[in-house]
CSV table of C-alpha atoms in Angstrom, one decimal:
chain,number,residue,atom,x,y,z
A,216,MET,CA,93.8,-96.6,-103.1
A,217,LYS,CA,90.4,-97.2,-101.5
A,218,ILE,CA,89.1,-94.1,-99.7
A,219,LYS,CA,86.0,-93.9,-97.5
A,220,VAL,CA,84.4,-90.5,-98.1
A,221,PHE,CA,81.7,-88.8,-96.0
A,222,ILE,CA,80.0,-85.9,-97.9
A,223,GLU,CA,78.3,-83.7,-95.2
A,224,ARG,CA,76.0,-81.7,-97.5
A,225,THR,CA,74.3,-84.7,-98.9
A,226,ASN,CA,74.9,-86.8,-95.8
A,227,LYS,CA,76.3,-89.6,-97.9
A,228,LYS,CA,79.1,-92.1,-97.4
A,229,VAL,CA,80.9,-93.4,-100.5
A,230,MET,CA,83.9,-95.6,-101.3
A,231,VAL,CA,86.2,-94.2,-104.0
A,232,ASN,CA,89.3,-95.5,-105.7
A,233,ALA,CA,91.6,-92.5,-106.1
A,234,LYS,CA,95.3,-91.7,-106.2
A,235,ASN,CA,94.9,-88.1,-105.1
A,236,PHE,CA,92.3,-85.5,-104.1
A,237,ASN,CA,92.1,-84.2,-107.7
A,238,GLU,CA,91.0,-87.5,-108.9
A,239,LEU,CA,88.7,-88.1,-105.9
A,240,PHE,CA,86.8,-84.8,-106.3
A,241,LYS,CA,86.3,-85.6,-110.0
A,242,LYS,CA,85.0,-89.0,-109.3
A,243,ILE,CA,82.5,-87.9,-106.7
A,244,LYS,CA,81.6,-84.6,-108.6
A,245,VAL,CA,82.3,-82.3,-105.7
A,246,ASP,CA,83.7,-78.8,-106.3
A,247,PRO,CA,86.8,-78.6,-103.9
A,248,ASN,CA,86.0,-74.9,-103.4
A,249,THR,CA,82.7,-75.8,-101.6
A,250,VAL,CA,84.2,-78.1,-98.9
A,251,ILE,CA,87.0,-78.3,-96.3
A,252,ILE,CA,88.7,-81.7,-95.9
A,253,THR,CA,89.2,-83.5,-92.6
A,254,ARG,CA,91.0,-86.7,-91.8
A,255,LYS,CA,91.1,-88.1,-88.2
A,256,ASN,CA,89.5,-84.8,-87.2
A,257,GLU,CA,92.4,-82.8,-88.5
A,258,LEU,CA,92.0,-80.2,-91.3
A,259,ILE,CA,94.1,-81.0,-94.4
A,260,THR,CA,94.5,-79.5,-97.9
A,261,GLU,CA,93.7,-81.1,-101.2
A,262,LYS,CA,97.5,-81.4,-101.7
A,263,ALA,CA,97.8,-83.9,-98.8
A,264,LYS,CA,98.8,-87.4,-99.7
A,265,LEU,CA,96.1,-90.1,-99.6
A,266,ASN,CA,96.7,-93.4,-98.0
A,267,ASN,CA,94.9,-96.7,-98.6
A,268,ASN,CA,91.7,-97.0,-96.4
A,269,ASP,CA,91.8,-93.3,-95.4
A,270,GLU,CA,88.5,-92.0,-94.0
A,271,ILE,CA,87.9,-88.5,-95.3
A,272,LYS,CA,85.1,-86.1,-94.3
A,273,LEU,CA,84.1,-83.3,-96.7
A,274,LEU,CA,82.5,-80.5,-94.7
A,275,SER,CA,80.3,-78.0,-96.6
A,276,VAL,CA,81.4,-74.4,-96.6
A,277,ILE,CA,78.1,-73.2,-98.1
A,278,SER,CA,75.8,-71.6,-95.5
A,279,GLY,CA,72.7,-73.6,-94.7
A,280,GLY,CA,70.4,-70.5,-94.8
B,272,MET,CA,104.2,-79.3,-98.7
B,273,ASN,CA,104.7,-77.1,-95.6
B,274,CYS,CA,103.2,-74.0,-94.2
B,275,ARG,CA,104.6,-70.8,-95.8
B,276,ASN,CA,105.9,-69.6,-92.5
B,277,CYS,CA,107.0,-72.8,-90.7
B,278,LYS,CA,107.5,-76.5,-91.1
B,279,ASN,CA,104.1,-77.6,-89.9
B,280,ASN,CA,101.5,-79.3,-92.1
B,281,PRO,CA,99.2,-76.9,-93.8
B,282,VAL,CA,95.5,-76.8,-93.1
B,283,ILE,CA,94.4,-74.5,-95.9
B,284,THR,CA,95.5,-73.1,-99.3
B,285,LEU,CA,94.6,-69.4,-99.3
B,286,PRO,CA,92.2,-68.5,-102.1
B,287,ASN,CA,93.6,-67.7,-105.6
B,288,SER,CA,97.2,-68.3,-104.5
B,289,ASN,CA,99.7,-71.1,-103.8
B,290,VAL,CA,100.0,-70.0,-100.2
B,291,TYR,CA,99.7,-72.8,-97.6
B,292,LEU,CA,99.2,-72.1,-93.9
B,293,CYS,CA,99.3,-74.2,-90.8
B,294,LYS,CA,96.7,-73.8,-88.0
B,295,LYS,CA,98.7,-71.3,-86.0
B,296,HIS,CA,99.6,-69.1,-89.0
B,297,PHE,CA,96.1,-69.3,-90.5
B,298,ASN,CA,94.6,-68.1,-87.3
B,299,ILE,CA,97.0,-65.2,-87.3
B,300,TYR,CA,96.3,-64.4,-90.9
B,301,PHE,CA,92.5,-64.6,-90.3
B,302,GLU,CA,92.6,-62.2,-87.3
B,303,LYS,CA,94.8,-59.8,-89.2
B,304,LYS,CA,92.5,-59.7,-92.1
B,305,VAL,CA,89.5,-58.9,-89.8
B,306,ARG,CA,91.4,-56.2,-88.0
B,307,LYS,CA,92.5,-54.7,-91.3
B,308,THR,CA,88.9,-54.6,-92.6
B,309,ILE,CA,87.7,-53.0,-89.4
B,310,ARG,CA,90.5,-50.4,-89.5
B,311,ILE,CA,90.4,-49.5,-93.2
B,312,TYR,CA,86.6,-49.0,-93.3
B,313,ASN,CA,86.5,-47.2,-89.9
B,314,MET,CA,83.9,-49.7,-88.7
B,315,LEU,CA,84.2,-49.1,-85.0
B,316,ASP,CA,84.7,-46.3,-82.4
B,317,LYS,CA,86.2,-47.1,-79.0
B,318,ASN,CA,82.9,-46.7,-77.1
B,319,ASP,CA,80.7,-48.6,-79.5
B,320,ILE,CA,78.2,-51.2,-78.5
B,321,ILE,CA,78.3,-53.9,-81.2
B,322,GLY,CA,75.3,-56.1,-81.7
B,323,VAL,CA,76.3,-59.3,-83.4
B,324,ALA,CA,73.6,-61.0,-85.4
B,325,ILE,CA,73.9,-64.7,-84.5
B,326,SER,CA,72.3,-67.6,-86.3
B,327,GLY,CA,74.5,-70.3,-84.9
B,328,GLY,CA,76.0,-71.0,-88.3
B,329,LYS,CA,79.8,-70.9,-89.0
B,330,ASP,CA,79.8,-67.3,-90.2
B,331,SER,CA,78.1,-65.7,-87.2
B,332,MET,CA,79.8,-67.9,-84.7
B,333,SER,CA,83.2,-67.2,-86.1
B,334,LEU,CA,82.3,-63.5,-86.1
B,335,LEU,CA,81.3,-63.5,-82.4
B,336,TYR,CA,84.4,-65.5,-81.5
B,337,ILE,CA,86.9,-63.2,-83.3
B,338,LEU,CA,85.2,-60.0,-82.2
B,339,ASN,CA,85.2,-61.2,-78.7
B,340,LYS,CA,88.9,-62.0,-78.9
B,341,ILE,CA,89.8,-58.7,-80.4
B,342,PHE,CA,87.6,-56.4,-78.3
B,343,LYS,CA,87.5,-58.2,-74.9
B,344,PRO,CA,90.4,-56.1,-73.6
B,345,THR,CA,88.8,-52.8,-74.9
B,346,LYS,CA,85.9,-50.6,-74.0
B,347,VAL,CA,83.9,-51.8,-77.0
B,348,LYS,CA,80.9,-53.8,-75.7
B,349,LEU,CA,79.5,-56.9,-77.5
B,350,ILE,CA,76.0,-58.3,-77.3
B,351,ALA,CA,74.5,-61.1,-79.4
B,352,LEU,CA,71.1,-61.0,-81.1
B,353,SER,CA,69.4,-64.2,-82.3
B,354,ILE,CA,66.2,-64.7,-84.2
B,355,ASP,CA,64.0,-67.8,-84.3
B,356,GLU,CA,62.2,-67.6,-87.6
B,357,GLY,CA,60.1,-70.7,-86.8
B,358,ILE,CA,61.4,-73.2,-89.4
B,359,LYS,CA,60.8,-76.7,-88.3
B,360,GLY,CA,63.9,-78.9,-88.3
B,361,TYR,CA,66.2,-76.1,-89.2
B,362,ARG,CA,67.1,-73.7,-86.4
B,363,ASP,CA,67.4,-75.2,-82.9
B,364,PRO,CA,64.8,-72.9,-81.2
B,365,ASN,CA,66.7,-73.2,-78.0
B,366,PHE,CA,70.0,-72.0,-79.6
B,367,LYS,CA,71.8,-74.4,-77.3
B,368,PHE,CA,75.2,-74.1,-79.1
B,369,VAL,CA,74.9,-70.3,-79.2
B,370,LYS,CA,73.8,-70.0,-75.5
B,371,LEU,CA,76.6,-72.2,-74.3
B,372,PHE,CA,79.2,-70.1,-76.2
B,373,CYS,CA,77.7,-66.8,-74.9
B,374,LYS,CA,77.6,-68.1,-71.4
B,375,LYS,CA,81.2,-69.3,-71.5
B,376,ASN,CA,82.3,-66.0,-72.9
B,377,LYS,CA,80.0,-63.8,-70.8
B,378,ILE,CA,78.3,-62.2,-73.8
B,379,LYS,CA,74.7,-61.2,-73.2
B,380,LEU,CA,72.4,-63.0,-75.7
B,381,HIS,CA,69.0,-61.6,-76.7
B,382,THR,CA,66.6,-63.9,-78.6
B,383,PHE,CA,63.6,-62.8,-80.6
B,384,SER,CA,61.1,-64.7,-82.8
B,385,PHE,CA,58.9,-64.1,-85.8
B,386,LYS,CA,56.0,-65.6,-83.8
B,387,LYS,CA,56.3,-63.0,-81.1
B,388,GLU,CA,57.1,-60.0,-83.3
B,389,PHE,CA,54.7,-60.7,-86.2
B,390,GLY,CA,52.3,-63.3,-84.8
B,391,LYS,CA,53.4,-66.0,-87.2
B,392,THR,CA,56.3,-68.4,-87.6
B,393,LEU,CA,57.8,-68.7,-91.1
B,394,ASP,CA,56.3,-72.1,-91.5
B,395,GLU,CA,52.8,-70.6,-90.9
B,396,ILE,CA,53.6,-67.8,-93.3
B,397,LYS,CA,54.6,-70.3,-95.9
B,398,LYS,CA,51.3,-72.2,-95.5
B,399,LYS,CA,49.3,-69.0,-95.8
B,400,ASP,CA,51.1,-67.7,-98.8
B,401,SER,CA,52.4,-70.6,-100.9
B,402,GLU,CA,53.0,-68.3,-104.0
B,403,THR,CA,55.7,-66.1,-102.5
B,404,ILE,CA,59.2,-67.6,-101.8
B,405,PRO,CA,59.5,-67.8,-98.0
B,406,CYS,CA,63.0,-66.2,-98.2
B,407,THR,CA,61.3,-62.9,-99.3
B,408,PHE,CA,59.5,-62.7,-95.9
B,409,CYS,CA,62.4,-64.1,-94.0
B,410,GLY,CA,65.0,-61.5,-95.1
B,411,VAL,CA,62.7,-58.5,-94.7
B,412,PHE,CA,61.4,-59.6,-91.3
B,413,ARG,CA,64.8,-60.5,-90.0
B,414,ARG,CA,66.2,-57.1,-91.0
B,415,LYS,CA,63.3,-55.3,-89.4
B,416,ILE,CA,63.6,-57.2,-86.0
B,417,LEU,CA,67.4,-56.7,-86.0
B,418,ASN,CA,67.2,-53.0,-86.6
B,419,ASN,CA,64.4,-52.3,-84.2
B,420,LYS,CA,65.9,-54.4,-81.4
B,421,ALA,CA,69.4,-53.0,-81.9
B,422,LEU,CA,67.9,-49.5,-81.5
B,423,GLU,CA,66.1,-50.5,-78.4
B,424,LEU,CA,69.2,-52.1,-76.9
B,425,GLY,CA,71.4,-49.0,-77.6
B,426,VAL,CA,73.5,-50.8,-80.2
B,427,ASN,CA,75.2,-48.4,-82.5
B,428,LYS,CA,76.8,-50.9,-84.9
B,429,LEU,CA,75.3,-54.2,-86.0
B,430,ALA,CA,77.9,-56.7,-87.1
B,431,THR,CA,76.9,-59.5,-89.5
B,432,GLY,CA,78.8,-62.5,-90.8
B,433,HIS,CA,78.4,-61.6,-94.5
B,434,ASN,CA,81.4,-62.8,-96.4
B,435,LEU,CA,83.0,-62.4,-99.8
B,436,ASP,CA,80.8,-65.1,-101.3
B,437,ASP,CA,77.6,-63.6,-99.9
B,438,GLU,CA,78.5,-60.1,-101.2
B,439,ALA,CA,79.5,-61.4,-104.7
B,440,GLN,CA,76.1,-63.2,-104.9
B,441,THR,CA,74.1,-60.1,-103.7
B,442,ILE,CA,75.9,-57.8,-106.2
B,443,LEU,CA,75.0,-60.1,-109.1
B,444,MET,CA,71.5,-60.6,-107.8
B,445,ASN,CA,71.0,-56.8,-107.8
B,446,GLN,CA,72.5,-56.5,-111.3
B,447,PHE,CA,70.3,-59.3,-112.7
B,448,ARG,CA,67.2,-57.6,-111.2
B,449,LYS,CA,68.2,-54.1,-112.1
B,450,ASN,CA,68.0,-53.2,-108.4
B,451,THR,CA,70.6,-50.4,-108.2
B,452,ARG,CA,69.1,-48.9,-105.0
B,453,ALA,CA,69.8,-52.2,-103.2
B,454,SER,CA,73.4,-52.1,-104.4
B,455,ALA,CA,73.8,-48.6,-103.0
B,456,VAL,CA,73.4,-49.9,-99.5
B,457,LEU,CA,76.0,-52.7,-99.9
B,458,GLY,CA,79.7,-52.6,-99.0
B,459,PRO,CA,81.7,-53.3,-95.9
B,460,VAL,CA,79.7,-50.6,-94.0
B,461,THR,CA,76.1,-50.4,-95.2
B,462,GLY,CA,73.8,-47.4,-95.6
B,463,ILE,CA,73.9,-44.3,-97.8
B,464,VAL,CA,73.4,-41.5,-95.2
B,465,ASN,CA,73.4,-41.4,-91.4
B,466,ASP,CA,69.9,-41.7,-90.0
B,467,PRO,CA,69.1,-42.3,-86.4
B,468,ARG,CA,66.4,-44.7,-87.4
B,469,PHE,CA,68.9,-47.1,-89.0
B,470,VAL,CA,71.6,-48.9,-87.1
B,471,ARG,CA,74.7,-49.0,-89.3
B,472,ARG,CA,75.7,-52.5,-90.3
B,473,ILE,CA,79.3,-53.6,-90.5
B,474,LYS,CA,80.7,-56.7,-92.2
B,475,PRO,CA,84.2,-57.5,-90.8
B,476,PHE,CA,84.3,-60.7,-92.9
B,477,TYR,CA,83.8,-58.8,-96.2
B,478,PHE,CA,87.1,-60.0,-97.7
B,479,LEU,CA,87.1,-63.5,-96.3
B,480,THR,CA,85.7,-66.5,-98.3
B,481,GLU,CA,83.2,-69.1,-97.0
B,482,LYS,CA,86.0,-71.6,-97.1
B,483,GLU,CA,88.3,-69.6,-94.9
B,484,ILE,CA,85.5,-69.0,-92.4
B,485,THR,CA,84.5,-72.7,-92.3
B,486,ALA,CA,88.2,-73.6,-91.8
B,487,PHE,CA,88.5,-71.1,-89.0
B,488,ALA,CA,85.3,-72.3,-87.3
B,489,PHE,CA,86.5,-75.9,-87.5
B,490,LEU,CA,90.0,-75.1,-86.1
B,491,ASN,CA,88.5,-73.2,-83.2
B,492,ASN,CA,85.8,-75.8,-82.3
B,493,ILE,CA,82.9,-73.5,-83.1
B,494,LEU,CA,81.6,-75.4,-86.2
B,495,ASP,CA,78.2,-76.8,-85.3
B,496,LYS,CA,76.5,-79.6,-87.3
B,497,TYR,CA,75.5,-78.6,-90.8
B,498,VAL,CA,71.8,-78.1,-91.2
B,499,GLU,CA,70.4,-76.7,-94.5
B,500,CYS,CA,67.3,-74.5,-94.4
B,501,PRO,CA,64.5,-76.4,-96.1
B,502,ASN,CA,63.7,-73.3,-98.1
B,503,ALA,CA,67.2,-72.5,-99.2
B,504,LYS,CA,66.9,-74.2,-102.6
B,505,LEU,CA,63.8,-72.2,-103.5
B,506,GLY,CA,65.5,-68.8,-103.3
B,507,TYR,CA,66.9,-66.8,-106.2
B,508,ARG,CA,70.2,-66.6,-104.3
B,509,ASN,CA,70.7,-70.3,-104.6
B,510,SER,CA,70.6,-70.1,-108.4
B,511,VAL,CA,73.2,-67.3,-108.3
B,512,LEU,CA,75.3,-69.2,-105.8
B,513,GLU,CA,75.5,-72.2,-108.1
B,514,LEU,CA,76.3,-70.1,-111.1
B,515,LEU,CA,79.0,-68.2,-109.3
B,516,ASN,CA,80.6,-71.4,-107.9
B,517,GLU,CA,80.7,-72.9,-111.4
B,518,PHE,CA,82.4,-69.7,-112.7
B,519,GLU,CA,84.8,-69.6,-109.7
B,520,LYS,CA,85.8,-73.2,-110.5
B,521,ARG,CA,86.5,-72.4,-114.1
B,522,TYR,CA,87.9,-68.9,-113.6
B,523,PRO,CA,89.5,-68.7,-110.1
B,524,GLY,CA,89.2,-65.2,-108.7
B,525,THR,CA,85.8,-64.4,-110.1
B,526,LYS,CA,84.1,-63.7,-106.8
B,527,TYR,CA,86.9,-61.5,-105.6
B,528,ASN,CA,86.9,-59.6,-108.9
B,529,ILE,CA,83.2,-59.0,-108.7
B,530,VAL,CA,83.4,-57.5,-105.2
B,531,SER,CA,86.6,-55.5,-106.0
B,532,SER,CA,85.2,-53.9,-109.1
B,533,PHE,CA,81.9,-53.2,-107.3
B,534,LEU,CA,83.8,-51.4,-104.5
B,535,SER,CA,85.4,-49.1,-107.0
B,536,THR,CA,82.0,-48.0,-108.4
B,537,LEU,CA,80.2,-48.0,-105.0
B,538,PRO,CA,80.9,-44.3,-104.2
B,539,LEU,CA,79.3,-43.3,-107.5
B,540,ILE,CA,76.2,-45.5,-106.9
B,541,LYS,CA,75.9,-44.1,-103.4
B,542,GLU,CA,76.1,-40.5,-104.7
B,543,GLY,CA,73.2,-41.2,-107.0
B,544,PHE,CA,70.9,-42.0,-104.1
B,545,LYS,CA,72.1,-39.5,-101.6
B,546,GLU,CA,69.5,-36.9,-102.3
B,547,LYS,CA,66.6,-39.3,-102.0
B,548,THR,CA,64.6,-38.6,-98.9
B,549,ILE,CA,64.1,-41.2,-96.2
B,550,ASN,CA,60.4,-41.3,-95.1
B,551,SER,CA,58.8,-42.7,-92.0
B,552,CYS,CA,56.5,-45.7,-92.7
B,553,LYS,CA,52.9,-44.6,-92.4
B,554,LYS,CA,52.1,-47.8,-90.6
B,555,CYS,CA,54.9,-48.5,-88.2
B,556,GLY,CA,57.1,-45.3,-88.3
B,557,ALA,CA,60.2,-47.2,-89.5
B,558,ALA,CA,62.6,-45.5,-91.9
B,559,THR,CA,61.8,-46.4,-95.5
B,560,SER,CA,62.4,-45.1,-99.0
B,561,LYS,CA,58.7,-45.6,-99.8
B,562,ASP,CA,55.5,-44.5,-98.0
B,563,ILE,CA,55.1,-47.9,-96.3
B,564,CYS,CA,58.0,-50.1,-95.4
B,565,GLN,CA,58.5,-53.5,-97.0
B,566,ALA,CA,57.8,-55.4,-93.8
B,567,CYS,CA,54.4,-53.7,-93.4
B,568,VAL,CA,53.6,-54.4,-97.1
B,569,LEU,CA,54.3,-58.1,-96.6
B,570,LEU,CA,52.3,-58.2,-93.3
B,571,ASP,CA,49.4,-56.6,-95.1
B,572,GLU,CA,49.5,-59.2,-97.8
B,573,LEU,CA,49.4,-61.9,-95.1
B,574,ASN,CA,46.5,-60.4,-93.2
C-alpha cells in the first residue's frame, strides 16, 4: 500500500510502501514512541489499519525547547 | 481494536500496556491522573494562587487547560506567567496563541522578557559568550524570573508542565554529572525546606508521558505548530533524551522505572541536604546555597 507520510519534526513528506504501521515506522526510521499519528485530522493508534493512498501525519511529542 | 471501556475507535495506547482508549475515555483517564498526582502529593490548598509557567508548547498549554478545568469552580486562583527569552524564530514574542487562550478563559497573563530583566536577549547573550551553551543561561535566568515574579504576584505555588520524560532525563543528567544536590530538589513537589524566598514548584504531569500530553493537546485543540528551539540540539539534555528514547524503545518501561526508583530514594537524598543553610545572594539578595546565586555569577561573566 502506498502511504503519504508527513513527518512534522523534520518537516518532510515521504511516500512509503507499507502494510502496517510497524513496517512504516521501520522504513522511515521513526521511533513510534516519539510521535502521535493523525489521519484526516483524527488521532489513531499504530494498530489502526492502513489503506492505500492514506495520508498520515506524524506529530512530534518531543518538546521543542 | 476497540477502546477498553466502549466500542469507539481508540486514539491512544497507554504506555507500557495493551490498554487502548477512545477520545472520551482518554480525557477522563488524563484528568483523573492529574487529580490523583495533585491529591497524593498535597500539591494544593484551597486558597492557593497558582502561577502556571507558560511557554505556549504542548505541556504548558495542556497544564493550563486542565488546571483551569479542574479549579475553575473552586477558590483556587490561576494566573499565567510567560517569558520571552529573545530567540529569533523560536518563540512568538507576541504569544498570540497563549494570549488568545487566556483571554477566552479569563486567565490573567503576565509576560516578562530576558531583555527587560537582564538587559540582553538570549541571542545577544549567545553572541557575547559563544563558549557557553545558551541553555545554561536560559534555564538559570528563566528560573530566576519565574521565582521573583511569582513572589511579587503573590503566587504561592508555581505549576510547571514537566512530565515523566523530562524528569527521567533530569535524574539521569544529575547522576551522570554527580550533581546530587540538584536531584534533592526534584520530585513532584520541588524544594528541600520551606523558605519564603522560594515559591514551591508543583508538577501535576509528573506521571504522564510526553506522548500522552501531546495526544491530550491535539484532542483538545491546544496543540500549536511545532517549532524547535534552535539551541535545543546543543544542550546536554538532548544527548540524554536520545539515549533514553533508544533505551525505552528496546526496554519499554525504562523511563517510568527511573522515576519510580528515584522517588523511593528521594526522601533519603533530601534528608542529606536538609541541614545545609540557605544564604542570601550577596549581589541580589535571592536565596541561594552559595554566596552568590548562579544568575548573578552568569551575569557577571557576561558583563
